[in-house]
PDB file of C-alpha atoms in Angstrom:
ATOM      1  CA  UNK A 263       0.000   0.000   0.000  1.00  0.00           C
ATOM      2  CA  UNK A 264       2.844   2.389   0.827  1.00  0.00           C
ATOM      3  CA  UNK A 265       4.442   1.805  -2.571  1.00  0.00           C
ATOM      4  CA  UNK A 266       1.099   2.535  -4.253  1.00  0.00           C
ATOM      5  CA  UNK A 267       0.801   5.855  -2.406  1.00  0.00           C
ATOM      6  CA  UNK A 268       4.383   6.760  -3.245  1.00  0.00           C
ATOM      7  CA  UNK A 269       3.845   5.873  -6.899  1.00  0.00           C
ATOM      8  CA  UNK A 270       0.696   7.992  -7.002  1.00  0.00           C
ATOM      9  CA  UNK A 271       2.548  10.945  -5.472  1.00  0.00           C
ATOM     10  CA  UNK A 272       5.352  10.540  -8.000  1.00  0.00           C
ATOM     11  CA  UNK A 273       2.896  10.404 -10.904  1.00  0.00           C
ATOM     12  CA  UNK A 274       1.145  13.515  -9.624  1.00  0.00           C
ATOM     13  CA  UNK A 275       4.453  15.391  -9.395  1.00  0.00           C
ATOM     14  CA  UNK A 276       5.407  14.254 -12.905  1.00  0.00           C
ATOM     15  CA  UNK A 277       2.093  15.491 -14.261  1.00  0.00           C
ATOM     16  CA  UNK A 278       2.556  18.903 -12.657  1.00  0.00           C
ATOM     17  CA  UNK A 279       6.066  19.205 -14.071  1.00  0.00           C
ATOM     18  CA  UNK A 280       4.889  18.086 -17.524  1.00  0.00           C
ATOM     19  CA  UNK A 281       1.942  20.497 -17.418  1.00  0.00           C
ATOM     20  CA  UNK A 282       4.239  23.371 -16.481  1.00  0.00           C
ATOM     21  CA  UNK A 283       6.489  22.618 -19.455  1.00  0.00           C
ATOM     22  CA  UNK A 284       3.577  22.259 -21.901  1.00  0.00           C
ATOM     23  CA  UNK A 285       1.752  25.371 -20.697  1.00  0.00           C
ATOM     24  CA  UNK A 286       4.977  27.353 -20.972  1.00  0.00           C
ATOM     25  CA  UNK A 287       5.616  26.125 -24.514  1.00  0.00           C
ATOM     26  CA  UNK A 288       2.081  26.276 -25.931  1.00  0.00           C
ATOM     27  CA  UNK A 289       0.024  28.370 -23.519  1.00  0.00           C
ATOM     28  CA  UNK A 290      -3.063  27.155 -21.691  1.00  0.00           C
ATOM     29  CA  UNK A 291      -5.428  27.137 -24.665  1.00  0.00           C
ATOM     30  CA  UNK A 292      -2.919  25.503 -27.007  1.00  0.00           C
ATOM     31  CA  UNK A 293      -2.038  22.669 -24.621  1.00  0.00           C
ATOM     32  CA  UNK A 294      -4.013  19.419 -24.692  1.00  0.00           C
ATOM     33  CA  UNK A 295      -4.273  16.689 -22.102  1.00  0.00           C
ATOM     34  CA  UNK A 296      -2.570  14.380 -24.601  1.00  0.00           C
ATOM     35  CA  UNK A 297       0.405  16.775 -24.699  1.00  0.00           C
ATOM     36  CA  UNK A 298       0.719  16.635 -20.919  1.00  0.00           C
ATOM     37  CA  UNK A 299       0.223  12.872 -20.675  1.00  0.00           C
ATOM     38  CA  UNK A 300       2.815  12.220 -23.372  1.00  0.00           C
ATOM     39  CA  UNK A 301       5.317  14.551 -21.717  1.00  0.00           C
ATOM     40  CA  UNK A 302       4.760  12.844 -18.352  1.00  0.00           C
ATOM     41  CA  UNK A 303       4.928   9.351 -19.841  1.00  0.00           C
ATOM     42  CA  UNK A 304       1.467   8.451 -18.594  1.00  0.00           C
ATOM     43  CA  UNK A 305      -2.164   8.532 -19.771  1.00  0.00           C
ATOM     44  CA  UNK A 306      -5.025  11.025 -19.891  1.00  0.00           C
ATOM     45  CA  UNK A 307      -6.715   8.814 -17.321  1.00  0.00           C
ATOM     46  CA  UNK A 308      -4.006   9.639 -14.800  1.00  0.00           C
ATOM     47  CA  UNK A 309      -4.678  13.343 -15.298  1.00  0.00           C
ATOM     48  CA  UNK A 310      -8.410  12.854 -14.739  1.00  0.00           C
ATOM     49  CA  UNK A 311      -7.687  10.739 -11.646  1.00  0.00           C
ATOM     50  CA  UNK A 312      -5.379  13.273 -10.001  1.00  0.00           C
ATOM     51  CA  UNK A 313      -6.835  16.580 -11.187  1.00  0.00           C
ATOM     52  CA  UNK A 314     -10.158  16.117 -12.943  1.00  0.00           C
ATOM     53  CA  UNK A 315      -9.580  18.276 -16.021  1.00  0.00           C
ATOM     54  CA  UNK A 316      -7.132  20.703 -17.630  1.00  0.00           C
ATOM     55  CA  UNK A 317      -8.443  23.755 -15.792  1.00  0.00           C
ATOM     56  CA  UNK A 318      -8.127  22.083 -12.401  1.00  0.00           C
ATOM     57  CA  UNK A 319      -4.631  20.915 -13.314  1.00  0.00           C
ATOM     58  CA  UNK A 320      -3.626  24.454 -14.290  1.00  0.00           C
ATOM     59  CA  UNK A 321      -5.154  25.966 -11.149  1.00  0.00           C
ATOM     60  CA  UNK A 322      -3.457  23.345  -8.966  1.00  0.00           C
ATOM     61  CA  UNK A 323      -0.095  24.076 -10.589  1.00  0.00           C
ATOM     62  CA  UNK A 324      -0.442  27.803  -9.968  1.00  0.00           C
ATOM     63  CA  UNK A 325      -1.777  27.308  -6.440  1.00  0.00           C
ATOM     64  CA  UNK A 326       1.026  24.982  -5.361  1.00  0.00           C
ATOM     65  CA  UNK A 327       3.837  27.056  -6.893  1.00  0.00           C
ATOM     66  CA  UNK A 328       2.499  30.152  -5.130  1.00  0.00           C
ATOM     67  CA  UNK A 329       2.228  28.208  -1.865  1.00  0.00           C
ATOM     68  CA  UNK A 330       5.865  27.128  -2.170  1.00  0.00           C
ATOM     69  CA  UNK A 331       6.890  30.729  -2.762  1.00  0.00           C
ATOM     70  CA  UNK A 332       4.831  31.912   0.225  1.00  0.00           C
ATOM     71  CA  UNK A 333       6.788  29.521   2.451  1.00  0.00           C
ATOM     72  CA  UNK A 334      10.021  31.098   1.231  1.00  0.00           C
ATOM     73  CA  UNK A 335       8.676  34.616   1.786  1.00  0.00           C
ATOM     74  CA  UNK A 336       7.829  33.727   5.383  1.00  0.00           C
ATOM     75  CA  UNK A 337      11.536  33.192   6.015  1.00  0.00           C
ATOM     76  CA  UNK A 338      11.907  36.965   5.818  1.00  0.00           C
ATOM     77  CA  UNK A 339      10.146  37.192   9.195  1.00  0.00           C
ATOM     78  CA  UNK A 340      12.371  34.755  11.078  1.00  0.00           C
ATOM     79  CA  UNK A 341      15.117  37.279  11.911  1.00  0.00           C
ATOM     80  CA  UNK A 342      15.157  39.493  14.962  1.00  0.00           C
ATOM     81  CA  UNK A 343      14.822  42.796  13.131  1.00  0.00           C
ATOM     82  CA  UNK A 344      12.833  45.970  13.624  1.00  0.00           C
ATOM     83  CA  UNK A 345       9.428  46.229  11.862  1.00  0.00           C
ATOM     84  CA  UNK A 346      10.900  48.472   9.141  1.00  0.00           C
ATOM     85  CA  UNK A 347      13.855  46.131   8.565  1.00  0.00           C
ATOM     86  CA  UNK A 348      11.486  43.170   8.315  1.00  0.00           C
ATOM     87  CA  UNK A 349       9.274  45.057   5.887  1.00  0.00           C
ATOM     88  CA  UNK A 350      12.278  45.965   3.717  1.00  0.00           C
ATOM     89  CA  UNK A 351      13.564  42.399   3.797  1.00  0.00           C
ATOM     90  CA  UNK A 352      10.147  40.974   2.878  1.00  0.00           C
ATOM     91  CA  UNK A 353       9.598  43.373  -0.045  1.00  0.00           C
ATOM     92  CA  UNK A 354      13.008  42.667  -1.557  1.00  0.00           C
ATOM     93  CA  UNK A 355      12.571  38.917  -1.173  1.00  0.00           C
ATOM     94  CA  UNK A 356       9.104  39.046  -2.680  1.00  0.00           C
ATOM     95  CA  UNK A 357      10.125  41.176  -5.634  1.00  0.00           C
ATOM     96  CA  UNK A 358      13.319  39.308  -6.520  1.00  0.00           C
ATOM     97  CA  UNK A 359      12.257  35.686  -5.947  1.00  0.00           C
ATOM     98  CA  UNK A 360      11.224  35.119  -9.577  1.00  0.00           C
ATOM     99  CA  UNK A 361      14.870  35.499 -10.555  1.00  0.00           C
ATOM    100  CA  UNK A 362      15.920  32.851  -8.036  1.00  0.00           C
ATOM    101  CA  UNK A 363      13.312  30.140  -8.680  1.00  0.00           C
ATOM    102  CA  UNK A 364      12.719  29.086 -12.295  1.00  0.00           C
ATOM    103  CA  UNK A 365       9.492  27.191 -11.490  1.00  0.00           C
ATOM    104  CA  UNK A 366       7.988  30.262  -9.854  1.00  0.00           C
ATOM    105  CA  UNK A 367       9.122  32.452 -12.751  1.00  0.00           C
ATOM    106  CA  UNK A 368       7.456  30.149 -15.277  1.00  0.00           C
ATOM    107  CA  UNK A 369       4.183  30.208 -13.348  1.00  0.00           C
ATOM    108  CA  UNK A 370       4.310  34.007 -13.111  1.00  0.00           C
ATOM    109  CA  UNK A 371       4.833  34.167 -16.875  1.00  0.00           C
ATOM    110  CA  UNK A 372       1.856  31.873 -17.380  1.00  0.00           C
ATOM    111  CA  UNK A 373      -0.439  33.863 -15.124  1.00  0.00           C
ATOM    112  CA  UNK A 374       0.622  37.343 -16.219  1.00  0.00           C
ATOM    113  CA  UNK A 375       1.637  36.982 -19.860  1.00  0.00           C
ATOM    114  CA  UNK A 376       0.624  33.705 -21.473  1.00  0.00           C
ATOM    115  CA  UNK A 377      -2.849  32.696 -20.311  1.00  0.00           C
ATOM    116  CA  UNK A 378      -6.131  33.948 -21.727  1.00  0.00           C
ATOM    117  CA  UNK A 379      -8.900  34.544 -19.198  1.00  0.00           C
ATOM    118  CA  UNK A 380     -11.221  31.782 -20.401  1.00  0.00           C
ATOM    119  CA  UNK A 381     -14.397  30.930 -18.413  1.00  0.00           C
ATOM    120  CA  UNK A 382     -13.050  27.580 -17.194  1.00  0.00           C
ATOM    121  CA  UNK A 383     -10.260  29.393 -15.313  1.00  0.00           C
ATOM    122  CA  UNK A 384     -12.657  31.668 -13.407  1.00  0.00           C
ATOM    123  CA  UNK A 385     -12.149  29.736 -10.156  1.00  0.00           C
ATOM    124  CA  UNK A 386      -8.396  30.251 -10.346  1.00  0.00           C
ATOM    125  CA  UNK A 387      -8.855  33.953 -11.044  1.00  0.00           C
ATOM    126  CA  UNK A 388     -11.037  34.318  -7.964  1.00  0.00           C
ATOM    127  CA  UNK A 389      -8.314  32.633  -5.902  1.00  0.00           C
ATOM    128  CA  UNK A 390      -5.793  35.103  -7.294  1.00  0.00           C
ATOM    129  CA  UNK A 391      -8.049  38.033  -6.418  1.00  0.00           C
ATOM    130  CA  UNK A 392      -8.469  36.763  -2.866  1.00  0.00           C
ATOM    131  CA  UNK A 393      -4.736  36.217  -2.620  1.00  0.00           C
ATOM    132  CA  UNK A 394      -4.028  39.795  -3.670  1.00  0.00           C
ATOM    133  CA  UNK A 395      -6.535  41.103  -1.141  1.00  0.00           C
ATOM    134  CA  UNK A 396      -4.901  39.047   1.596  1.00  0.00           C
ATOM    135  CA  UNK A 397      -1.475  40.311   0.543  1.00  0.00           C
ATOM    136  CA  UNK A 398      -2.687  43.890   0.702  1.00  0.00           C
ATOM    137  CA  UNK A 399      -4.050  43.391   4.213  1.00  0.00           C
ATOM    138  CA  UNK A 400      -0.829  41.710   5.356  1.00  0.00           C
ATOM    139  CA  UNK A 401       1.288  44.552   3.973  1.00  0.00           C
ATOM    140  CA  UNK A 402      -0.996  47.151   5.572  1.00  0.00           C
ATOM    141  CA  UNK A 403      -0.510  45.344   8.894  1.00  0.00           C
ATOM    142  CA  UNK A 404       3.273  45.492   8.468  1.00  0.00           C
ATOM    143  CA  UNK A 405       3.057  49.208   7.758  1.00  0.00           C
ATOM    144  CA  UNK A 406       0.956  49.744  10.878  1.00  0.00           C
ATOM    145  CA  UNK A 407       3.671  47.970  12.889  1.00  0.00           C
ATOM    146  CA  UNK A 408       6.281  50.305  11.411  1.00  0.00           C
ATOM    147  CA  UNK A 409       4.175  53.352  12.293  1.00  0.00           C
ATOM    148  CA  UNK A 410       3.610  52.075  15.832  1.00  0.00           C
ATOM    149  CA  UNK A 411       7.366  51.584  16.237  1.00  0.00           C
ATOM    150  CA  UNK A 412       7.984  55.174  15.115  1.00  0.00           C
ATOM    151  CA  UNK A 413       9.839  54.036  11.989  1.00  0.00           C
ATOM    152  CA  UNK A 414       7.318  55.471   9.514  1.00  0.00           C
ATOM    153  CA  UNK A 415       5.458  58.751   9.327  1.00  0.00           C
ATOM    154  CA  UNK A 416       2.273  58.766  11.367  1.00  0.00           C
ATOM    155  CA  UNK A 417       0.282  60.404   8.551  1.00  0.00           C
ATOM    156  CA  UNK A 418       0.711  57.394   6.254  1.00  0.00           C
ATOM    157  CA  UNK A 419      -2.499  55.653   5.150  1.00  0.00           C
ATOM    158  CA  UNK A 420      -1.587  51.948   5.541  1.00  0.00           C
ATOM    159  CA  UNK A 421      -4.077  50.783   2.919  1.00  0.00           C
ATOM    160  CA  UNK A 422      -2.879  53.306   0.341  1.00  0.00           C
ATOM    161  CA  UNK A 423       0.758  52.468   1.061  1.00  0.00           C
ATOM    162  CA  UNK A 424       0.009  48.747   0.811  1.00  0.00           C
ATOM    163  CA  UNK A 425      -1.646  49.283  -2.576  1.00  0.00           C
ATOM    164  CA  UNK A 426       1.409  51.243  -3.725  1.00  0.00           C
ATOM    165  CA  UNK A 427       3.705  48.449  -2.546  1.00  0.00           C
ATOM    166  CA  UNK A 428       1.668  45.842  -4.447  1.00  0.00           C
ATOM    167  CA  UNK A 429       1.707  47.992  -7.575  1.00  0.00           C
ATOM    168  CA  UNK A 430       5.461  48.441  -7.324  1.00  0.00           C
ATOM    169  CA  UNK A 431       6.143  44.736  -6.789  1.00  0.00           C
ATOM    170  CA  UNK A 432       3.804  43.498  -9.515  1.00  0.00           C
ATOM    171  CA  UNK A 433       4.878  46.182 -11.964  1.00  0.00           C
ATOM    172  CA  UNK A 434       8.602  45.588 -11.547  1.00  0.00           C
ATOM    173  CA  UNK A 435       8.207  41.829 -11.807  1.00  0.00           C
ATOM    174  CA  UNK A 436       6.052  42.116 -14.933  1.00  0.00           C
ATOM    175  CA  UNK A 437       8.601  44.391 -16.614  1.00  0.00           C
ATOM    176  CA  UNK A 438      11.361  41.915 -15.844  1.00  0.00           C
ATOM    177  CA  UNK A 439       9.338  38.952 -17.114  1.00  0.00           C
ATOM    178  CA  UNK A 440       8.758  40.738 -20.428  1.00  0.00           C
ATOM    179  CA  UNK A 441      12.440  41.663 -20.851  1.00  0.00           C
ATOM    180  CA  UNK A 442      14.694  39.878 -18.331  1.00  0.00           C
ATOM    181  CA  UNK A 443      17.864  40.941 -20.163  1.00  0.00           C
ATOM    182  CA  UNK A 444      17.147  44.634 -19.633  1.00  0.00           C
ATOM    183  CA  UNK A 445      17.927  44.734 -15.906  1.00  0.00           C
ATOM    184  CA  UNK A 446      18.846  42.613 -12.911  1.00  0.00           C
ATOM    185  CA  UNK A 447      15.701  42.007 -10.874  1.00  0.00           C
ATOM    186  CA  UNK A 448      17.466  41.629  -7.517  1.00  0.00           C
ATOM    187  CA  UNK A 449      19.346  44.916  -7.886  1.00  0.00           C
ATOM    188  CA  UNK A 450      16.230  46.691  -9.123  1.00  0.00           C
ATOM    189  CA  UNK A 451      14.251  45.359  -6.161  1.00  0.00           C
ATOM    190  CA  UNK A 452      16.792  46.804  -3.707  1.00  0.00           C
ATOM    191  CA  UNK A 453      16.755  50.195  -5.443  1.00  0.00           C
ATOM    192  CA  UNK A 454      12.967  50.339  -5.787  1.00  0.00           C
ATOM    193  CA  UNK A 455      12.352  49.380  -2.167  1.00  0.00           C
ATOM    194  CA  UNK A 456      14.857  51.989  -0.978  1.00  0.00           C
ATOM    195  CA  UNK A 457      13.043  54.702  -2.953  1.00  0.00           C
ATOM    196  CA  UNK A 458       9.629  53.505  -1.790  1.00  0.00           C
ATOM    197  CA  UNK A 459      10.561  53.390   1.888  1.00  0.00           C
ATOM    198  CA  UNK A 460      12.271  56.771   1.664  1.00  0.00           C
ATOM    199  CA  UNK A 461       8.862  58.270   0.873  1.00  0.00           C
ATOM    200  CA  UNK A 462       7.287  56.574   3.888  1.00  0.00           C
ATOM    201  CA  UNK A 463       9.963  57.373   6.433  1.00  0.00           C
TER     202      UNK A 463
END
């Protein structure tokens, strides 16, 4: 029984990896279940068993890659730093991670540049919207901590500043994804965060 569970987990992982490759090469609409099954060395039946359909497979891929990235981002809060230092560290990590992790970069490209908003992906889009709202609230909470610690101006609107931070992070990452040879994302993240925080402090 244990071998069966391990085999199933391995097949699932192979399908996710194959789907990521196929979606990157052909886009969501252009990729078929046969493409993914052939790439994974399995059958369409395995895809239906593990994920149901192509949309659920795509949404699962995006969801799990984002969850892996979120775990990495949480590491920014493990140090004993002031609220402002933690905020700076988190923003830089968040903005530059796509350059460090190729799987996360590919998924960002899929979501932002290569996937049409077709009706079958509506559930995934709603998850993304909720995720962005949660991110905004988390960032606003960090900004409140910085204000309470006297490290940011007291007249700052945390929600407005959080929205600006999201816009900066998403905008910079999107520019880099479109033309990664034009600048180094890690260096740009450091410079952008320094400018952003200068306005808040």
